[in-house]
Coordinates of N, CA and C in Angstrom, one line a residue:
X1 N 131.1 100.6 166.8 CA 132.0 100.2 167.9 C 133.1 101.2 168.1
X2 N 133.8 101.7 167.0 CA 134.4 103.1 166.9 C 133.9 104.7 167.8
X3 N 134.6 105.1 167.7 CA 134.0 106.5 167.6 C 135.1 107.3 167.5
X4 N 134.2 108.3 166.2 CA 135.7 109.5 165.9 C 135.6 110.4 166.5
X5 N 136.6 111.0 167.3 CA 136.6 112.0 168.1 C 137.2 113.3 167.5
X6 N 136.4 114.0 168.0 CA 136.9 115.8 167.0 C 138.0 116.0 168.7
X7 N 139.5 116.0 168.3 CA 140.4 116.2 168.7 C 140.4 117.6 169.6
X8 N 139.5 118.5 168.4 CA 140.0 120.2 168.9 C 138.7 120.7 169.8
X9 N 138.2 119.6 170.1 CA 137.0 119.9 171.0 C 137.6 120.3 172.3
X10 N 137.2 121.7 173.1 CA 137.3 121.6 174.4 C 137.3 120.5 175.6
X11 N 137.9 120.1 176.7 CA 137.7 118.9 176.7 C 137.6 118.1 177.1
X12 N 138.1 117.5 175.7 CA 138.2 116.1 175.3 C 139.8 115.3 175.9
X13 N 139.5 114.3 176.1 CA 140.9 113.8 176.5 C 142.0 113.4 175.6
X14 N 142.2 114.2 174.6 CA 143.3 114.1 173.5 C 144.4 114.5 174.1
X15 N 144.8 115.2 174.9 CA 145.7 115.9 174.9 C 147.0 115.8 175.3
X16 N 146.8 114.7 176.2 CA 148.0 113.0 176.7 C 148.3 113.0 175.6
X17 N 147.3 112.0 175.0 CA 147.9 111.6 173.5 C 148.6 111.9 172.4
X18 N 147.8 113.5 172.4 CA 148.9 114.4 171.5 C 150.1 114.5 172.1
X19 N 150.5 114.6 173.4 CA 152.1 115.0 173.7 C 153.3 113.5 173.5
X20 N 152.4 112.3 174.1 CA 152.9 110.9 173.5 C 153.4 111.2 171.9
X21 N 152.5 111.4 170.9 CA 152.4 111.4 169.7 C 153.8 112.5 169.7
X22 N 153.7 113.4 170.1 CA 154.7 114.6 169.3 C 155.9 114.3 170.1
X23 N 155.8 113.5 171.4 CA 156.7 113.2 171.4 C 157.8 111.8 170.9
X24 N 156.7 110.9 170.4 CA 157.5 109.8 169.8 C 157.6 110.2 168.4
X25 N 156.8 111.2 167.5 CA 157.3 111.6 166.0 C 157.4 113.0 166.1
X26 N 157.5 114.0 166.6 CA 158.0 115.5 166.3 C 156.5 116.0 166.4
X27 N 157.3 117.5 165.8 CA 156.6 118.5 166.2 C 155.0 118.2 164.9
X28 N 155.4 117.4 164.1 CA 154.1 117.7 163.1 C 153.1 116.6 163.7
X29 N 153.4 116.1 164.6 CA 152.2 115.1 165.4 C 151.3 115.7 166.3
X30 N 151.5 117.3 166.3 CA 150.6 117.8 167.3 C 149.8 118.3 166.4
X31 N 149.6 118.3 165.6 CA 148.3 118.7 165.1 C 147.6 117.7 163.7
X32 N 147.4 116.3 164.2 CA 146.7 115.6 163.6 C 145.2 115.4 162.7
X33 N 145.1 115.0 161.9 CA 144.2 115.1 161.0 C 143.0 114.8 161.8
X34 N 143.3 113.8 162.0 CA 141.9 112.9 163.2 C 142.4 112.0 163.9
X35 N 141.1 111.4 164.9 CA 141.8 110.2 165.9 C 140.7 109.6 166.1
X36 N 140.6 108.6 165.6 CA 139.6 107.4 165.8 C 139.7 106.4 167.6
X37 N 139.1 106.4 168.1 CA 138.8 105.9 169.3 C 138.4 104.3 169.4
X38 N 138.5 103.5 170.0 CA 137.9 101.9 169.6 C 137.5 100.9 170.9
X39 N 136.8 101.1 171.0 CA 136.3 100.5 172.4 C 136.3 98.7 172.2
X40 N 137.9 98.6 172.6 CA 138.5 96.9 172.2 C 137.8 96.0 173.1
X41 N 137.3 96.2 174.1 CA 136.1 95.4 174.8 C 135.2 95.0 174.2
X42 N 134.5 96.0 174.0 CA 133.1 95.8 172.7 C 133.2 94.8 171.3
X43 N 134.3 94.9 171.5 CA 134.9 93.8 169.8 C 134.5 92.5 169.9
X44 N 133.8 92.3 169.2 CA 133.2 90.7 169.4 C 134.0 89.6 169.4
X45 N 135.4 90.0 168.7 CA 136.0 88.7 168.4 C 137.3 89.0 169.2
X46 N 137.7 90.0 169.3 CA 138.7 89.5 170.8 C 138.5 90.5 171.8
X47 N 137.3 90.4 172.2 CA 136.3 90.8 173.6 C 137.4 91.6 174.3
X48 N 138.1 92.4 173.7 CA 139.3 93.5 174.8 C 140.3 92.4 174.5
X49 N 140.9 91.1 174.3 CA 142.3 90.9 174.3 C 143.0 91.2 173.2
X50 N 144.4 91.8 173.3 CA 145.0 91.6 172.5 C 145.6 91.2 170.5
X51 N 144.7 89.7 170.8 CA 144.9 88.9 169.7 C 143.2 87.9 169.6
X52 N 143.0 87.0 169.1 CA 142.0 86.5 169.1 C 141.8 85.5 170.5
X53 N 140.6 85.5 170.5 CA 140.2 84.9 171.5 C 139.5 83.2 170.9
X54 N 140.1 82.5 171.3 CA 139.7 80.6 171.2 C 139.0 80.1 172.6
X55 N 138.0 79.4 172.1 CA 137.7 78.4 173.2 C 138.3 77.8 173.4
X56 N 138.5 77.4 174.9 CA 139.3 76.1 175.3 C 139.0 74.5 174.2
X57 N 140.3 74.3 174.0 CA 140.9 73.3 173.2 C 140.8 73.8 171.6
X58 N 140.6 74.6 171.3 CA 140.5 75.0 170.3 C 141.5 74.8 169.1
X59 N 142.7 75.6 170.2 CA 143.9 75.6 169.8 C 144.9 74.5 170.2
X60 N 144.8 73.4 170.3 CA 145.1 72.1 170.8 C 144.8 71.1 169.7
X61 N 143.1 71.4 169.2 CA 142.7 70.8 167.9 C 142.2 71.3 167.1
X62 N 142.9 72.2 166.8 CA 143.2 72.8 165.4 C 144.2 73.4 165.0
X63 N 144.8 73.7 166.3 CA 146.4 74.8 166.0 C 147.0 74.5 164.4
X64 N 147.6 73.6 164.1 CA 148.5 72.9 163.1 C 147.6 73.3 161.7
X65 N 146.6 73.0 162.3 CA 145.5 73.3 160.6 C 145.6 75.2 160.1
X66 N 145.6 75.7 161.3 CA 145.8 77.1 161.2 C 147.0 77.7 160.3
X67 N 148.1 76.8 160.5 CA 149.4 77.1 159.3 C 149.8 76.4 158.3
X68 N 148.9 75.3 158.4 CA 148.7 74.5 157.0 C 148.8 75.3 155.9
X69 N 149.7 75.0 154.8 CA 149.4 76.1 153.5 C 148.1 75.4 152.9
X70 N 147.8 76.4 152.1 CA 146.8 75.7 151.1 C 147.0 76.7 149.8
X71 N 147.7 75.1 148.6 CA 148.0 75.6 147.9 C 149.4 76.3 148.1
X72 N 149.1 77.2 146.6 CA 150.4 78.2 147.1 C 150.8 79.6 148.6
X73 N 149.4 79.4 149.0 CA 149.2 80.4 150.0 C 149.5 79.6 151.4
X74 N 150.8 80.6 151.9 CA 150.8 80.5 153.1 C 150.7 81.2 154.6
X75 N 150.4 80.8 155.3 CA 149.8 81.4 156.8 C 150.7 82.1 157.5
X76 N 150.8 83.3 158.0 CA 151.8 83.8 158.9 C 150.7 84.8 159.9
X77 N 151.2 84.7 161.0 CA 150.8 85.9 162.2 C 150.2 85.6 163.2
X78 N 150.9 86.6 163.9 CA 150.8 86.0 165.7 C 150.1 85.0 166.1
X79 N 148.9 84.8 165.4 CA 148.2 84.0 166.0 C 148.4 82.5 165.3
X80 N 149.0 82.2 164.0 CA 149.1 81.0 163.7 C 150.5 80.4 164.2
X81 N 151.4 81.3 164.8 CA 152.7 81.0 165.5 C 152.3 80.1 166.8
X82 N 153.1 78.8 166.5 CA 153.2 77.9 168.0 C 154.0 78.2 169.3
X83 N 154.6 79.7 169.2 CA 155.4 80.0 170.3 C 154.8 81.5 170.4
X84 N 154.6 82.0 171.3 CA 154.5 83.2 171.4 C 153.3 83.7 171.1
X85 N 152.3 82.9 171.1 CA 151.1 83.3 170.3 C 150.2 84.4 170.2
X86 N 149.7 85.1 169.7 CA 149.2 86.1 169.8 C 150.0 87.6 170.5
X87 N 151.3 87.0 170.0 CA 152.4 88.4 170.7 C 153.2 88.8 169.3
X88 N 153.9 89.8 169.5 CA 154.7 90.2 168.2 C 155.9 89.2 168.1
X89 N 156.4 88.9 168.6 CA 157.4 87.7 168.9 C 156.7 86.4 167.9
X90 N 155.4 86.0 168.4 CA 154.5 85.2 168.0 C 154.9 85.3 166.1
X91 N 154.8 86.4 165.6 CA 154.1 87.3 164.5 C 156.2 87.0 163.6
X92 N 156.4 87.7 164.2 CA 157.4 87.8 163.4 C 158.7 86.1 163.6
X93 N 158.1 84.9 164.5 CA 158.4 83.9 164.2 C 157.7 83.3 163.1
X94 N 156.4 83.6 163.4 CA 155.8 83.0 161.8 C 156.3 83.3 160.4
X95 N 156.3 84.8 160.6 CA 156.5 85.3 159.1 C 157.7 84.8 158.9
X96 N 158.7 84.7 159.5 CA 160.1 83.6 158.7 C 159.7 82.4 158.7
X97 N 158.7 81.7 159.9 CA 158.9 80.7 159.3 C 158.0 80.7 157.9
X98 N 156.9 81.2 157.6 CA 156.6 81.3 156.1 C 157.4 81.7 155.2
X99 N 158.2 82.1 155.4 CA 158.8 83.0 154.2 C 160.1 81.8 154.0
X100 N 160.5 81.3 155.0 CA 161.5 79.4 154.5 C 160.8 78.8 153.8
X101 N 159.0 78.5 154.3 CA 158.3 78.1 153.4 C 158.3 78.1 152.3
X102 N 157.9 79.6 151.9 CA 157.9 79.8 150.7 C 159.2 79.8 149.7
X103 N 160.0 79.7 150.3 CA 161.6 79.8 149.6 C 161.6 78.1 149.4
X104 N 161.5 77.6 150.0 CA 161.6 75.9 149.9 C 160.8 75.9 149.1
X105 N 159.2 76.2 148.7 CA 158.8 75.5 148.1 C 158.9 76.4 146.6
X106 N 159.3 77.4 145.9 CA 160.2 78.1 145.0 C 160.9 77.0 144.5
X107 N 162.1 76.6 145.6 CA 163.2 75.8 145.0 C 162.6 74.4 144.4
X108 N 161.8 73.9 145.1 CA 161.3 72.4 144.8 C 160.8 72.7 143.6
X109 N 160.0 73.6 143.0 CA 159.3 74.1 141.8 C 160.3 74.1 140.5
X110 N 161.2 74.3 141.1 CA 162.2 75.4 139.8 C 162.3 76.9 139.7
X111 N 161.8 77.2 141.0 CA 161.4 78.7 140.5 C 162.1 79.5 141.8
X112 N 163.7 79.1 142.0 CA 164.3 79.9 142.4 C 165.1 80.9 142.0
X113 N 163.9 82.0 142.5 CA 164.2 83.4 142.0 C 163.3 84.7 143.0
X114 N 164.1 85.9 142.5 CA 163.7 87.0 143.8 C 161.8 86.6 143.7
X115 N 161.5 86.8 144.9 CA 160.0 87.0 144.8 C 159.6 88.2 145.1

């Protein structure tokens, strides 16, 4: 589904990319090790979108099961977040709210302390 592309090939369409790159990290981004390519269409499980892809009602009945802890393990990321779903907004509401989770359930334990 990949494909690695040899960068220093005559060309090739690296060369946008390299100046993006060197210019959001410096001069040592213009001459990268490699650059993997990924044809996010072709991806079976989120067929080109973003985040995963659900059938209709899917997430209607089953949303809630998705951040269910189980056990001591709990769920965080974009996609198990009820607001923002499958966005970084999505992602980083979850991860606090697991991480109260997990601080709550610490305390109820006895075992409040750094984790």
């Amino acid at each position: 589904m990949g494909e690695v592309v040899d960068i220093t090939a005559p060309g090739r369409k690296c060369s946008e990319r390299i100046k993006t790159l060197v210019r959001l990290f410096g001069d040592r981004a213009a001459a990268p090790v490699g650059l993997v390519e990924r044809d996010w269409n072709g991806e079976a499980f989120t067929r080109g979108a973003y985040s995963a892809v659900f059938p209709p009602g899917a997430w209607t009945w089953h949303g809630s099961a998705w951040r269910a802890p189980v056990g001591p393990i709990h769920w965080a990321g974009a996609e198990t977040s009820p607001r923002w779903y499958g966005y970084i907004e999505g992602a980083v509401r979850s991860g606090g709210a697991a991480a109260e989770a997990v601080a709550r359930a610490c305390r109820r334990d006895g075992a409040d302390r750094t984790l």
